Amino acid sequence: MESENQRVKFLDVGHGDSSVIYLNSGHSENENVVIVDIVDSDKLLTELTSHKIKVVDLIIISHSDADHCRGVNDFLEKYMAVGIVKNICFNLDKRQPTKTMKLILKKFIEIYQKQRITLLTGQNDTSVQKRELISNDKSKLFLIYPNVAESTEAYLKNDTNNTSIVCLLENDVCNVLFLGI
């Protein structure tokens, strides 16, 4: 999607996904940037560097499978040396956490304690259909799935893909759905 100073870039990272949402494309000093999943930190760093991005408003980790988050810690270590991350949205895997997820969570806490990054839950209340994560005058990014009841049901079925964060980017030109499966 590309529309009047806004665009979404889907990075080719092999097995897995990484997306970068630019909400004010072309104005790097006022850019709102959202990253959905981090698989290959070097490709992501190259993308951000090529657009002179110094602030990432939000990182969304859709779920804890390695093909969605294996590059998170490497990215944070390298990027935080030259830039700022404001918010991280994720769900805590309530099953036995993988080694990858434990390392990611440890890094989140370390960054939170040093730089006070906001850690956001990736769930909605059961009374809310969608929760706004970030917006500007032209676009809004909503968390639309899961809610607490859906996460609990998926947890009982031991199905991590069904606890994946799903987001919807809405603007006047088109809507883009980000699936975490």
XYZ file of N, CA and C in Angstrom:
543
model
N 0.844 -1.163 0.000
C 0.000 0.000 0.000
C 0.891 1.229 0.000
N 0.590 2.176 -0.853
C 1.271 3.453 -0.825
C 0.257 4.521 -1.163
N 0.200 5.534 -0.341
C -0.786 6.581 -0.526
C -0.306 7.853 0.119
N -0.181 8.929 -0.662
C 0.075 10.264 -0.154
C 0.811 10.279 1.185
N 2.100 10.104 1.132
C 2.958 10.156 2.316
C 2.760 9.010 3.298
N 2.130 7.935 2.882
C 1.980 6.761 3.740
C 2.297 5.535 2.904
N 2.927 4.552 3.543
C 3.164 3.310 2.820
C 3.461 2.178 3.787
N 3.298 0.986 3.278
C 3.630 -0.218 4.022
C 4.632 -0.981 3.184
N 5.712 -1.409 3.813
C 6.720 -2.191 3.107
C 6.796 -3.564 3.759
N 6.644 -4.600 2.943
C 6.770 -5.975 3.409
C 8.165 -6.442 3.015
N 8.989 -6.734 4.006
C 10.373 -7.114 3.749
C 10.477 -8.590 3.406
N 11.285 -8.893 2.417
C 11.552 -10.278 2.042
C 12.623 -10.804 2.988
N 12.197 -11.605 3.954
C 13.129 -12.118 4.958
C 13.194 -13.641 4.943
N 12.772 -14.257 3.852
C 12.761 -15.714 3.781
C 11.557 -16.256 4.515
N 11.772 -17.261 5.342
C 10.674 -17.845 6.111
C 10.322 -16.910 7.263
N 9.123 -16.375 7.251
C 8.688 -15.437 8.275
C 8.248 -14.138 7.641
N 7.962 -13.175 8.467
C 7.451 -11.891 8.009
C 8.116 -10.753 8.756
N 8.194 -9.620 8.104
C 8.515 -8.339 8.725
C 7.865 -7.265 7.872
N 7.156 -6.363 8.521
C 6.502 -5.268 7.818
C 6.885 -3.961 8.490
N 7.021 -2.926 7.668
C 7.297 -1.591 8.185
C 6.195 -0.678 7.667
N 5.548 0.005 8.587
C 4.476 0.935 8.243
C 5.013 2.342 8.446
N 5.017 3.126 7.364
C 5.415 4.530 7.417
C 4.132 5.358 7.314
N 3.803 6.084 8.350
C 2.545 6.832 8.338
C 2.688 8.250 7.802
N 3.909 8.766 7.684
C 4.136 10.090 7.090
C 5.317 10.013 6.137
N 5.315 9.038 5.264
C 6.451 8.767 4.402
C 6.911 10.022 3.667
N 8.218 10.201 3.643
C 8.791 11.337 2.957
C 9.220 12.452 3.893
N 8.825 12.380 5.138
C 9.196 13.403 6.119
C 9.848 12.711 7.310
N 11.079 12.279 7.147
C 11.714 11.423 8.153
C 11.748 12.052 9.540
N 11.806 13.383 9.632
C 11.847 13.995 10.962
C 10.504 13.894 11.688
N 9.422 13.733 10.954
C 8.093 13.605 11.557
C 7.469 12.241 11.293
N 8.267 11.303 10.911
C 7.777 9.983 10.517
C 7.200 9.224 11.703
N 6.036 8.621 11.531
C 5.518 7.641 12.480
C 5.808 6.278 11.873
N 6.586 5.467 12.575
C 7.004 4.169 12.048
C 6.547 3.067 12.988
N 5.941 2.029 12.393
C 5.511 0.850 13.128
C 6.156 -0.358 12.461
N 6.678 -1.259 13.262
C 7.265 -2.504 12.755
C 6.410 -3.647 13.262
N 6.042 -4.552 12.359
C 5.289 -5.744 12.742
C 6.201 -6.945 12.510
N 6.605 -7.573 13.582
C 7.477 -8.747 13.606
C 8.881 -8.433 13.095
N 9.854 -9.064 13.719
C 11.257 -8.861 13.350
C 11.917 -10.225 13.226
N 12.197 -10.599 11.998
C 12.834 -11.883 11.728
C 14.315 -11.672 11.430
N 14.630 -10.786 10.500
C 16.008 -10.513 10.091
C 16.341 -9.068 10.464
N 17.090 -8.905 11.536
C 17.370 -7.557 12.039
C 18.185 -6.736 11.054
N 19.121 -7.360 10.342
C 19.967 -6.606 9.427
C 19.169 -6.019 8.259
N 18.234 -6.783 7.698
C 17.398 -6.244 6.618
C 16.532 -5.097 7.123
N 16.027 -5.239 8.330
C 15.200 -4.190 8.909
C 16.031 -2.935 9.181
N 17.216 -3.105 9.728
C 18.101 -1.969 9.988
C 18.476 -1.253 8.689
N 18.737 -2.010 7.633
C 19.045 -1.419 6.329
C 17.868 -0.591 5.825
N 16.659 -1.127 5.964
C 15.452 -0.416 5.542
C 15.304 0.902 6.312
N 15.425 0.869 7.613
C 15.250 2.071 8.427
C 16.357 3.094 8.167
N 17.577 2.618 8.037
C 18.712 3.500 7.758
C 18.548 4.191 6.418
N 18.064 3.473 5.416
C 17.904 4.063 4.079
C 16.873 5.195 4.083
N 15.981 5.208 5.074
C 14.981 6.273 5.194
C 15.294 7.236 6.340
N 16.509 7.094 6.916
C 16.979 7.979 7.997
C 16.015 8.011 9.185
N 15.475 6.842 9.531
C 14.531 6.731 10.642
C 15.314 6.642 11.953
N 15.023 7.547 12.867
C 15.682 7.579 14.181
C 14.736 7.211 15.319
N 13.418 7.191 15.034
C 12.438 6.866 16.065
C 11.456 5.840 15.517
N 11.316 4.731 16.233
C 10.286 3.741 15.929
C 9.207 3.908 16.997
N 8.010 4.241 16.551
C 6.918 4.503 17.496
C 6.397 3.234 18.147
N 6.380 2.135 17.377
C 5.778 0.912 17.894
C 6.370 -0.308 17.204
N 6.733 -1.294 18.002
C 7.080 -2.621 17.493
C 5.995 -3.565 17.973
N 5.437 -4.335 17.046
C 4.433 -5.338 17.385
C 5.043 -6.707 17.128
N 5.041 -7.545 18.145
C 5.480 -8.935 17.997
C 4.207 -9.773 18.041
N 3.810 -10.294 16.888
C 2.500 -10.946 16.782
C 2.384 -12.194 17.652
N 3.443 -12.975 17.723
C 3.482 -14.088 18.669
C 4.901 -14.604 18.790
N 5.098 -15.551 19.689
C 6.451 -15.914 20.108
C 7.126 -17.001 19.280
N 6.540 -17.416 18.172
C 7.237 -18.372 17.310
C 8.441 -17.681 16.673
N 9.535 -18.408 16.531
C 10.789 -17.826 16.053
C 10.659 -17.161 14.686
N 9.778 -17.668 13.819
C 9.650 -17.066 12.493
C 8.935 -15.717 12.512
N 8.636 -15.215 13.704
C 8.062 -13.882 13.861
C 8.918 -12.979 14.747
N 9.813 -13.578 15.544
C 10.518 -12.739 16.525
C 11.993 -13.053 16.725
N 12.579 -13.925 15.926
C 13.957 -14.315 16.209
C 14.959 -13.169 16.090
N 14.647 -12.101 15.377
C 15.579 -10.984 15.215
C 15.361 -9.823 16.164
N 14.436 -9.954 17.096
C 14.068 -8.830 17.961
C 15.246 -8.334 18.793
N 15.886 -9.193 19.531
C 16.962 -8.745 20.422
C 18.135 -8.151 19.657
N 18.517 -8.780 18.557
C 19.610 -8.254 17.749
C 19.252 -6.869 17.220
N 18.016 -6.717 16.743
C 17.556 -5.419 16.258
C 17.606 -4.375 17.373
N 17.055 -4.695 18.538
C 17.009 -3.735 19.637
C 18.409 -3.306 20.071
N 19.318 -4.249 20.167
C 20.685 -3.906 20.574
C 21.337 -2.964 19.575
N 21.193 -3.252 18.297
C 21.835 -2.424 17.271
C 21.110 -1.091 17.096
N 19.797 -1.113 17.066
C 19.037 0.102 16.790
C 19.071 1.084 17.965
N 18.995 0.572 19.176
C 18.959 1.439 20.356
C 20.267 2.222 20.521
N 21.333 1.801 19.844
C 22.590 2.545 19.886
C 22.504 3.830 19.054
N 21.570 3.863 18.080
C 21.469 5.025 17.189
C 20.071 5.637 17.146
N 19.084 4.950 17.706
C 17.713 5.428 17.622
C 16.913 5.131 18.877
N 15.614 5.427 18.793
C 14.715 5.270 19.933
C 13.538 4.391 19.527
N 13.146 3.506 20.428
C 11.913 2.734 20.285
C 10.994 3.193 21.411
N 9.776 3.610 21.065
C 8.867 4.155 22.078
C 7.991 3.087 22.738
N 7.438 2.160 21.951
C 6.479 1.180 22.470
C 6.730 -0.194 21.865
N 6.473 -1.220 22.665
C 6.523 -2.598 22.184
C 5.232 -3.285 22.616
N 4.546 -3.885 21.659
C 3.287 -4.583 21.925
C 3.490 -6.071 21.669
N 3.132 -6.904 22.659
C 3.305 -8.343 22.536
C 2.365 -9.045 23.493
N 2.231 -10.340 23.299
C 1.491 -11.190 24.233
C 2.453 -12.139 24.902
N 2.269 -12.334 26.156
C 3.067 -13.299 26.893
C 2.534 -14.692 26.608
N 3.402 -15.565 26.126
C 3.009 -16.950 25.867
C 2.851 -17.645 27.213
N 1.636 -18.074 27.516
C 1.348 -18.639 28.833
C 1.747 -20.107 28.957
N 2.135 -20.712 27.853
C 2.630 -22.085 27.936
C 4.063 -22.050 28.444
N 4.774 -23.096 28.250
C 6.187 -23.120 28.595
C 6.920 -22.196 27.622
N 7.434 -21.053 28.094
C 8.093 -20.123 27.177
C 9.321 -20.757 26.522
N 9.483 -20.473 25.230
C 10.652 -20.968 24.515
C 11.887 -20.201 24.975
N 13.049 -20.719 24.686
C 14.306 -20.040 25.029
C 14.354 -18.684 24.327
N 13.907 -18.643 23.063
C 13.879 -17.392 22.305
C 13.013 -16.365 23.008
N 11.816 -16.782 23.446
C 10.904 -15.839 24.097
C 11.448 -15.369 25.438
N 12.089 -16.241 26.199
C 12.673 -15.829 27.471
C 13.750 -14.764 27.255
N 14.572 -14.938 26.218
C 15.614 -13.957 25.920
C 15.007 -12.625 25.479
N 13.944 -12.690 24.683
C 13.260 -11.470 24.242
C 12.662 -10.737 25.434
N 11.968 -11.463 26.293
C 11.345 -10.829 27.462
C 12.390 -10.209 28.381
N 13.509 -10.890 28.553
C 14.592 -10.353 29.372
C 15.087 -9.033 28.784
N 15.228 -8.980 27.452
C 15.662 -7.752 26.778
C 14.609 -6.656 26.920
N 13.321 -6.997 26.782
C 12.251 -6.007 26.949
C 12.332 -5.361 28.331
N 12.500 -6.177 29.351
C 12.564 -5.663 30.720
C 13.808 -4.794 30.913
N 14.924 -5.243 30.374
C 16.170 -4.468 30.473
C 15.994 -3.092 29.818
N 15.426 -3.054 28.634
C 15.206 -1.782 27.933
C 14.190 -0.932 28.680
N 13.137 -1.567 29.142
C 12.113 -0.838 29.896
C 12.735 -0.147 31.111
N 13.578 -0.863 31.827
C 14.188 -0.303 33.034
C 15.163 0.821 32.710
N 15.896 0.703 31.609
C 16.873 1.733 31.241
C 16.223 2.937 30.579
N 15.293 2.684 29.655
C 14.804 3.772 28.815
C 13.307 4.001 28.913
N 12.647 3.274 29.767
C 11.208 3.457 30.007
C 10.364 3.324 28.742
N 10.675 2.345 27.928
C 9.825 2.015 26.784
C 8.510 1.492 27.332
N 7.430 1.858 26.687
C 6.125 1.371 27.118
C 5.909 -0.029 26.566
N 5.612 -0.960 27.459
C 5.297 -2.331 27.059
C 3.781 -2.469 27.072
N 3.207 -2.783 25.915
C 1.759 -2.871 25.753
C 1.319 -4.321 25.615
N 0.188 -4.641 26.208
C -0.364 -5.976 26.036
C -1.000 -6.086 24.653
N -0.901 -7.253 24.070
C -1.465 -7.505 22.754
C -2.835 -8.140 22.828
N -3.643 -7.730 23.793
C -5.002 -8.255 23.940
C -5.974 -7.098 24.129
N -7.188 -7.331 23.705
C -8.279 -6.405 23.973
C -9.109 -6.942 25.122
N -9.794 -6.047 25.813
C -10.834 -6.474 26.742
C -11.912 -7.187 25.941
N -12.651 -8.049 26.576
C -13.734 -8.723 25.856
C -14.827 -7.746 25.447
N -14.876 -6.577 26.030
C -15.897 -5.584 25.686
C -15.473 -4.659 24.542
N -14.242 -4.811 24.044
C -13.712 -3.919 23.020
C -13.483 -4.693 21.726
N -14.022 -4.184 20.599
C -13.794 -4.829 19.313
C -12.433 -4.514 18.746
N -12.000 -3.260 18.897
C -10.681 -2.876 18.422
C -10.131 -1.781 19.314
N -8.803 -1.825 19.474
C -8.117 -0.860 20.331
C -7.099 -0.103 19.487
N -7.170 1.204 19.535
C -6.242 2.018 18.756
C -4.843 1.928 19.354
N -3.869 1.612 18.498
C -2.476 1.551 18.936
C -1.717 2.821 18.585
N -1.987 3.348 17.385
C -1.309 4.562 16.939
C -2.166 5.194 15.846
N -2.089 6.525 15.763
C -2.853 7.201 14.707
C -2.217 8.533 14.376
N -2.583 9.033 13.215
C -2.286 10.408 12.844
C -3.524 10.940 12.143
N -3.434 12.074 11.487
C -4.627 12.662 10.892
C -5.164 11.880 9.693
N -4.388 10.931 9.159
C -4.818 10.189 7.970
C -5.030 8.694 8.207
N -4.397 8.133 9.208
C -4.442 6.677 9.410
C -4.583 6.324 10.883
N -5.128 5.130 11.102
C -5.215 4.565 12.447
C -4.820 3.092 12.363
N -4.055 2.655 13.333
C -3.695 1.249 13.450
C -4.376 0.708 14.690
N -5.183 -0.333 14.486
C -5.955 -0.936 15.567
C -5.486 -2.355 15.842
N -5.507 -2.743 17.106
C -5.385 -4.141 17.491
C -6.814 -4.692 17.477
N -7.059 -5.719 16.658
C -8.420 -6.253 16.562
C -8.560 -7.672 17.090
N -7.442 -8.340 17.333
C -7.492 -9.718 17.837
C -6.187 -9.985 18.549
N -6.167 -10.756 19.574
C -7.248 -11.443 20.256
C -7.787 -10.608 21.413
N -8.898 -11.079 21.948
C -9.338 -10.514 23.220
C -9.048 -11.552 24.298
N -9.300 -11.229 25.527
C -8.949 -12.097 26.651
C -9.613 -13.470 26.527
N -10.887 -13.503 26.163
C -11.610 -14.776 26.051
C -11.025 -15.633 24.933
N -10.719 -15.015 23.785
C -10.150 -15.759 22.656
C -8.758 -16.290 22.992
N -7.963 -15.483 23.683
C -6.629 -15.936 24.095
C -6.710 -17.104 25.064
N -7.641 -17.031 25.983
C -7.812 -18.104 26.967
C -8.227 -19.395 26.283
N -9.161 -19.299 25.352
C -9.610 -20.484 24.618
C -8.467 -21.100 23.806
N -7.690 -20.270 23.116
C -6.557 -20.772 22.336
C -5.502 -21.391 23.248
N -5.276 -20.778 24.393
C -4.326 -21.311 25.372
C -4.745 -22.710 25.815
N -6.032 -22.884 26.101
C -6.537 -24.190 26.531
C -6.378 -25.245 25.441
N -6.412 -24.812 24.183
C -6.236 -25.728 23.051
C -4.767 -25.863 22.654
N -3.886 -25.156 23.378
C -2.449 -25.190 23.112
C -2.131 -24.760 21.677
N -2.767 -23.699 21.202
C -2.628 -23.230 19.829
C -2.081 -21.803 19.811
N -0.758 -21.654 19.703
C -0.144 -20.322 19.757
C -0.533 -19.452 18.570
N -0.737 -20.039 17.400
C -1.127 -19.209 16.254
C -2.470 -18.526 16.486
N -3.360 -19.165 17.228
C -4.658 -18.553 17.502
C -4.610 -17.520 18.617
N -3.432 -17.273 19.171
C -3.267 -16.164 20.112
C -2.486 -15.023 19.471
N -2.216 -15.137 18.192
C -1.441 -14.120 17.478
C -2.165 -12.787 17.423
N -1.396 -11.738 17.541
C -1.931 -10.390 17.418
C -2.289 -10.138 15.959
N -3.474 -9.588 15.746
C -3.927 -9.178 14.417
C -4.227 -7.694 14.487
N -3.673 -6.943 13.532
C -3.872 -5.496 13.499
C -4.484 -5.073 12.171
N -5.190 -3.960 12.216
C -5.828 -3.390 11.037
C -5.386 -1.943 10.890
N -4.799 -1.629 9.732
C -4.436 -0.261 9.398
C -5.543 0.298 8.516
N -6.158 1.375 8.966
C -7.258 1.997 8.221
C -6.857 3.401 7.798
N -7.161 3.712 6.530
C -7.052 5.095 6.070
C -8.079 5.323 4.977
N -8.085 6.502 4.391
C -9.127 6.826 3.426
C -8.927 6.166 2.066
N -7.772 5.541 1.829
C -7.496 4.900 0.544
C -7.750 3.400 0.595
N -7.288 2.748 1.662
C -7.444 1.308 1.768
C -7.252 0.866 3.220
N -7.530 -0.401 3.468
C -7.274 -1.022 4.760
C -6.277 -2.153 4.555
N -5.372 -2.332 5.523
C -4.394 -3.411 5.449
C -4.499 -4.218 6.734
N -4.645 -5.527 6.586
C -4.758 -6.439 7.729
C -3.417 -7.126 7.933
N -2.904 -7.085 9.153
C -1.637 -7.731 9.506
C -1.964 -8.941 10.364
N -1.756 -10.119 9.778
C -2.048 -11.384 10.463
C -0.767 -11.941 11.066
N -0.858 -12.474 12.242
C 0.320 -13.005 12.901
C 0.435 -14.513 12.829
N -0.192 -15.126 11.881
C -0.175 -16.598 11.823
C 0.947 -17.127 10.966
